[in-house]
């Protein structure tokens, strides 16, 4: 069983569209994250939730809206997609907010045309 | 701004040799450091961590060294194997910023036969 699974793995869409990426973890962790990895492999945190509550909200355009219906799920919705949103988005989880050992999903590659 | 960076973007080593991947950090307020490995097409995977009250920590075939005086972190891989080929990231966490990891730019390790 995949510990942190995200769907879809690939997403190709036009500028201006709205899309969502879903993430689920079956590790029983309290904390979940969204990271963005650009074409140069630079990884940057976007959001973090602990027990469904937002604890980190980096300087991310408000077109990005995370939602955590329960502590096992953290979805990412993106409105009005722009070319610069093209990246690989990684979901991750950790047992607590203070550990540095994150468990990452395999990523969702978003391409905006 | 403060950042975590790596000296070498690509490191090529022969199978069986030892590898040393370096990382410079600039945030003196960081108290926790982590190394991650990212294989092609996968999410980052935790390797080893070290707290600022230590200067060395060993795992299985890996050793992390921390030199707080010069703000330098290194990952040593003993007897490098083809399966070690990946991009390696160091990450830091400033004191008081639970769950907010700042990742470095990554070093690609290529293992030649």
Short mmCIF file of C-alpha atoms in Angstrom, two decimals:
data_model
loop_
_atom_site.label_atom_id
_atom_site.label_comp_id
_atom_site.label_asym_id
_atom_site.label_seq_id
_atom_site.Cartn_x
_atom_site.Cartn_y
_atom_site.Cartn_z
CA UNK A 1 0.00 0.00 0.00
CA UNK A 2 1.28 3.44 -0.94
CA UNK A 3 1.84 5.54 2.19
CA UNK A 4 1.28 8.97 0.62
CA UNK A 5 -0.63 8.89 -2.62
CA UNK A 6 -1.53 11.81 -4.80
CA UNK A 7 -3.62 12.06 -7.94
CA UNK A 8 -3.34 12.77 -10.73
CA UNK A 9 0.31 12.00 -11.44
CA UNK A 10 0.24 14.11 -14.59
CA UNK A 11 -1.97 17.07 -15.41
CA UNK A 12 -1.85 19.09 -18.63
CA UNK A 13 -4.21 22.02 -18.91
CA UNK A 14 -4.74 25.41 -20.49
CA UNK A 15 -4.07 28.78 -18.89
CA UNK A 16 -7.05 30.11 -17.02
CA UNK A 17 -8.45 26.71 -16.09
CA UNK A 18 -9.09 25.50 -12.54
CA UNK A 19 -7.65 22.18 -11.38
CA UNK A 20 -7.31 20.11 -8.22
CA UNK A 21 -4.72 17.67 -6.93
CA UNK A 22 -5.71 15.20 -4.24
CA UNK A 23 -3.54 13.67 -1.55
CA UNK A 24 -4.17 10.90 0.95
CA UNK A 25 -1.90 9.36 3.56
CA UNK A 26 -2.51 6.07 5.36
CA UNK A 27 0.27 6.48 7.91
CA UNK A 28 -1.89 7.94 10.64
CA UNK A 29 0.17 11.14 10.63
CA UNK A 30 -1.14 14.38 12.07
CA UNK A 31 0.64 16.77 9.72
CA UNK A 32 0.42 17.17 5.95
CA UNK A 33 2.15 19.47 3.49
CA UNK A 34 2.19 20.74 -0.05
CA UNK A 35 5.55 21.50 -1.64
CA UNK A 36 6.27 22.91 -5.10
CA UNK A 37 9.33 21.80 -7.07
CA UNK A 38 10.28 23.96 -10.04
CA UNK A 39 12.19 23.01 -13.17
CA UNK A 40 15.50 23.57 -11.37
CA UNK A 41 14.52 21.06 -8.70
CA UNK A 42 14.08 23.76 -6.08
CA UNK A 43 11.65 22.58 -3.40
CA UNK A 44 9.58 25.14 -1.54
CA UNK A 45 6.90 24.67 1.05
CA UNK A 46 3.48 26.06 0.24
CA UNK A 47 1.16 24.92 3.01
CA UNK A 48 1.10 22.76 6.09
CA UNK A 49 -1.86 21.41 8.04
CA UNK A 50 -1.86 19.81 11.45
CA UNK A 51 -5.00 17.89 12.40
CA UNK A 52 -6.94 19.69 9.67
CA UNK A 53 -5.79 23.14 10.80
CA UNK A 54 -3.61 25.38 8.66
CA UNK A 55 -0.27 26.04 10.37
CA UNK A 56 1.91 27.21 7.50
CA UNK A 57 0.78 29.41 4.66
CA UNK A 58 3.75 30.65 2.68
CA UNK A 59 3.65 33.53 0.26
CA UNK A 60 1.47 31.72 -2.22
CA UNK A 61 -1.03 33.45 -4.55
CA UNK A 62 -4.56 33.16 -3.24
CA UNK A 63 -5.42 31.27 -6.42
CA UNK A 64 -4.06 28.29 -4.48
CA UNK A 65 -6.46 26.98 -1.89
CA UNK A 66 -5.71 23.91 0.22
CA UNK A 67 -8.46 21.92 1.88
CA UNK A 68 -8.14 19.26 4.54
CA UNK A 69 -11.44 17.41 5.07
CA UNK A 70 -9.77 15.14 7.61
CA UNK A 71 -6.24 14.59 8.81
CA UNK A 72 -5.61 11.85 6.24
CA UNK A 73 -6.41 14.08 3.27
CA UNK A 74 -5.03 17.35 1.96
CA UNK A 75 -6.18 18.59 -1.42
CA UNK A 76 -4.90 21.50 -3.45
CA UNK A 77 -7.14 23.53 -5.69
CA UNK A 78 -5.69 26.03 -8.13
CA UNK A 79 -7.81 28.68 -9.84
CA UNK A 80 -7.01 30.59 -13.02
CA UNK A 81 -3.89 28.62 -13.82
CA UNK A 82 -0.87 30.52 -15.14
CA UNK A 83 2.18 29.38 -17.07
CA UNK A 84 4.34 29.87 -13.98
CA UNK A 85 2.29 27.33 -12.07
CA UNK A 86 3.88 24.58 -14.14
CA UNK A 87 5.86 22.47 -11.68
CA UNK A 88 5.81 19.22 -9.78
CA UNK A 89 3.65 19.43 -6.66
CA UNK A 90 4.52 17.12 -3.80
CA UNK A 91 2.29 16.16 -0.95
CA UNK A 92 3.98 14.99 2.24
CA UNK A 93 3.08 13.94 5.74
CA UNK A 94 4.82 13.63 9.09
CA UNK A 95 3.81 12.20 12.48
CA UNK A 96 4.01 15.63 14.13
CA UNK A 97 4.74 19.19 12.99
CA UNK A 98 8.14 19.23 14.69
CA UNK A 99 9.79 16.27 13.01
CA UNK A 100 11.98 16.80 9.97
CA UNK A 101 11.23 13.33 8.64
CA UNK A 102 8.62 13.92 6.00
CA UNK A 103 7.10 11.18 3.88
CA UNK A 104 6.58 12.43 0.35
CA UNK A 105 4.22 11.27 -2.34
CA UNK A 106 5.47 10.65 -5.86
CA UNK A 107 4.45 14.06 -7.10
CA UNK A 108 1.95 15.52 -9.54
CA UNK A 109 3.46 17.11 -12.60
CA UNK A 110 1.35 20.07 -13.68
CA UNK A 111 1.91 21.55 -17.14
CA UNK A 112 0.08 24.74 -18.04
CA UNK A 113 -0.05 25.54 -21.75
CA UNK B 1 17.40 36.42 2.17
CA UNK B 2 18.83 33.51 4.10
CA UNK B 3 19.29 30.32 2.16
CA UNK B 4 20.66 26.84 2.15
CA UNK B 5 22.96 26.08 -0.76
CA UNK B 6 25.19 23.40 -2.18
CA UNK B 7 28.71 23.83 -3.58
CA UNK B 8 28.51 21.30 -6.43
CA UNK B 9 25.50 20.80 -8.62
CA UNK B 10 26.77 17.44 -9.96
CA UNK B 11 29.07 14.89 -8.38
CA UNK B 12 30.35 11.88 -10.29
CA UNK B 13 31.90 8.99 -8.34
CA UNK B 14 32.94 5.46 -9.17
CA UNK B 15 31.08 2.56 -7.71
CA UNK B 16 32.71 1.50 -4.49
CA UNK B 17 34.24 4.89 -3.75
CA UNK B 18 33.07 7.16 -0.96
CA UNK B 19 30.95 10.20 -1.82
CA UNK B 20 30.89 13.52 -0.03
CA UNK B 21 28.09 15.96 -0.69
CA UNK B 22 28.44 19.41 0.80
CA UNK B 23 25.96 22.04 1.88
CA UNK B 24 26.42 25.57 3.15
CA UNK B 25 23.72 27.22 5.20
CA UNK B 26 23.47 30.85 6.19
CA UNK B 27 20.77 30.93 8.86
CA UNK B 28 22.59 30.77 12.18
CA UNK B 29 19.21 30.34 13.88
CA UNK B 30 18.78 26.87 12.37
CA UNK B 31 18.97 24.08 14.92
CA UNK B 32 18.02 21.05 12.89
CA UNK B 33 19.32 19.73 9.59
CA UNK B 34 18.17 16.93 7.35
CA UNK B 35 19.37 15.17 4.22
CA UNK B 36 16.94 13.90 1.61
CA UNK B 37 17.47 11.74 -1.47
CA UNK B 38 15.30 12.12 -4.55
CA UNK B 39 15.41 9.48 -7.25
CA UNK B 40 14.20 10.27 -10.74
CA UNK B 41 10.42 10.48 -10.92
CA UNK B 42 9.94 10.04 -7.18
CA UNK B 43 9.43 12.17 -4.14
CA UNK B 44 12.24 13.06 -1.73
CA UNK B 45 13.11 10.40 0.81
CA UNK B 46 14.49 11.08 4.28
CA UNK B 47 18.06 9.82 4.80
CA UNK B 48 19.39 11.18 8.06
CA UNK B 49 19.08 14.17 10.36
CA UNK B 50 21.23 15.97 12.90
CA UNK B 51 20.54 18.51 15.61
CA UNK B 52 22.75 21.49 16.24
CA UNK B 53 23.99 20.09 19.56
CA UNK B 54 25.80 17.34 17.63
CA UNK B 55 28.60 17.47 15.09
CA UNK B 56 28.37 13.95 13.69
CA UNK B 57 25.74 11.32 13.23
CA UNK B 58 26.01 7.95 11.53
CA UNK B 59 23.48 5.79 9.80
CA UNK B 60 23.75 2.80 7.56
CA UNK B 61 26.55 3.67 5.08
CA UNK B 62 25.87 7.38 5.63
CA UNK B 63 27.40 9.94 7.95
CA UNK B 64 26.34 13.54 8.40
CA UNK B 65 28.82 16.08 9.68
CA UNK B 66 27.85 19.49 10.99
CA UNK B 67 30.30 22.36 11.41
CA UNK B 68 28.42 25.21 13.02
CA UNK B 69 31.47 27.48 13.06
CA UNK B 70 31.51 27.72 9.27
CA UNK B 71 27.85 26.81 8.79
CA UNK B 72 28.63 23.71 6.78
CA UNK B 73 26.89 20.37 6.50
CA UNK B 74 28.08 17.32 4.63
CA UNK B 75 26.74 13.89 3.76
CA UNK B 76 29.21 11.08 3.37
CA UNK B 77 28.15 7.89 1.61
CA UNK B 78 30.45 4.92 2.05
CA UNK B 79 31.03 2.41 -0.75
CA UNK B 80 28.75 4.22 -3.18
CA UNK B 81 26.44 1.97 -5.16
CA UNK B 82 24.53 2.53 -8.43
CA UNK B 83 21.34 2.75 -6.37
CA UNK B 84 22.74 5.85 -4.68
CA UNK B 85 22.42 7.80 -7.94
CA UNK B 86 19.94 10.56 -7.19
CA UNK B 87 19.62 14.23 -6.31
CA UNK B 88 20.50 14.96 -2.70
CA UNK B 89 19.05 17.88 -0.78
CA UNK B 90 20.02 19.33 2.52
CA UNK B 91 17.30 21.06 4.48
CA UNK B 92 17.31 23.23 7.57
CA UNK B 93 14.78 24.30 10.11
CA UNK B 94 15.24 27.53 12.01
CA UNK B 95 14.51 27.42 15.73
CA UNK B 96 10.86 28.04 16.48
CA UNK B 97 9.60 27.28 12.99
CA UNK B 98 8.19 23.84 13.57
CA UNK B 99 7.46 21.93 10.35
CA UNK B 100 8.91 24.64 8.08
CA UNK B 101 11.87 23.11 6.28
CA UNK B 102 13.99 25.17 3.89
CA UNK B 103 15.56 23.01 1.21
CA UNK B 104 18.85 23.63 -0.55
CA UNK B 105 19.28 23.58 -4.31
CA UNK B 106 20.27 19.93 -4.62
CA UNK B 107 23.32 17.99 -5.82
CA UNK B 108 23.05 15.28 -8.42
CA UNK B 109 25.14 12.22 -7.58
CA UNK B 110 26.10 10.07 -10.57
CA UNK B 111 27.63 6.68 -9.84
CA UNK B 112 29.76 5.28 -12.62
CA UNK B 113 30.59 1.60 -13.01
#
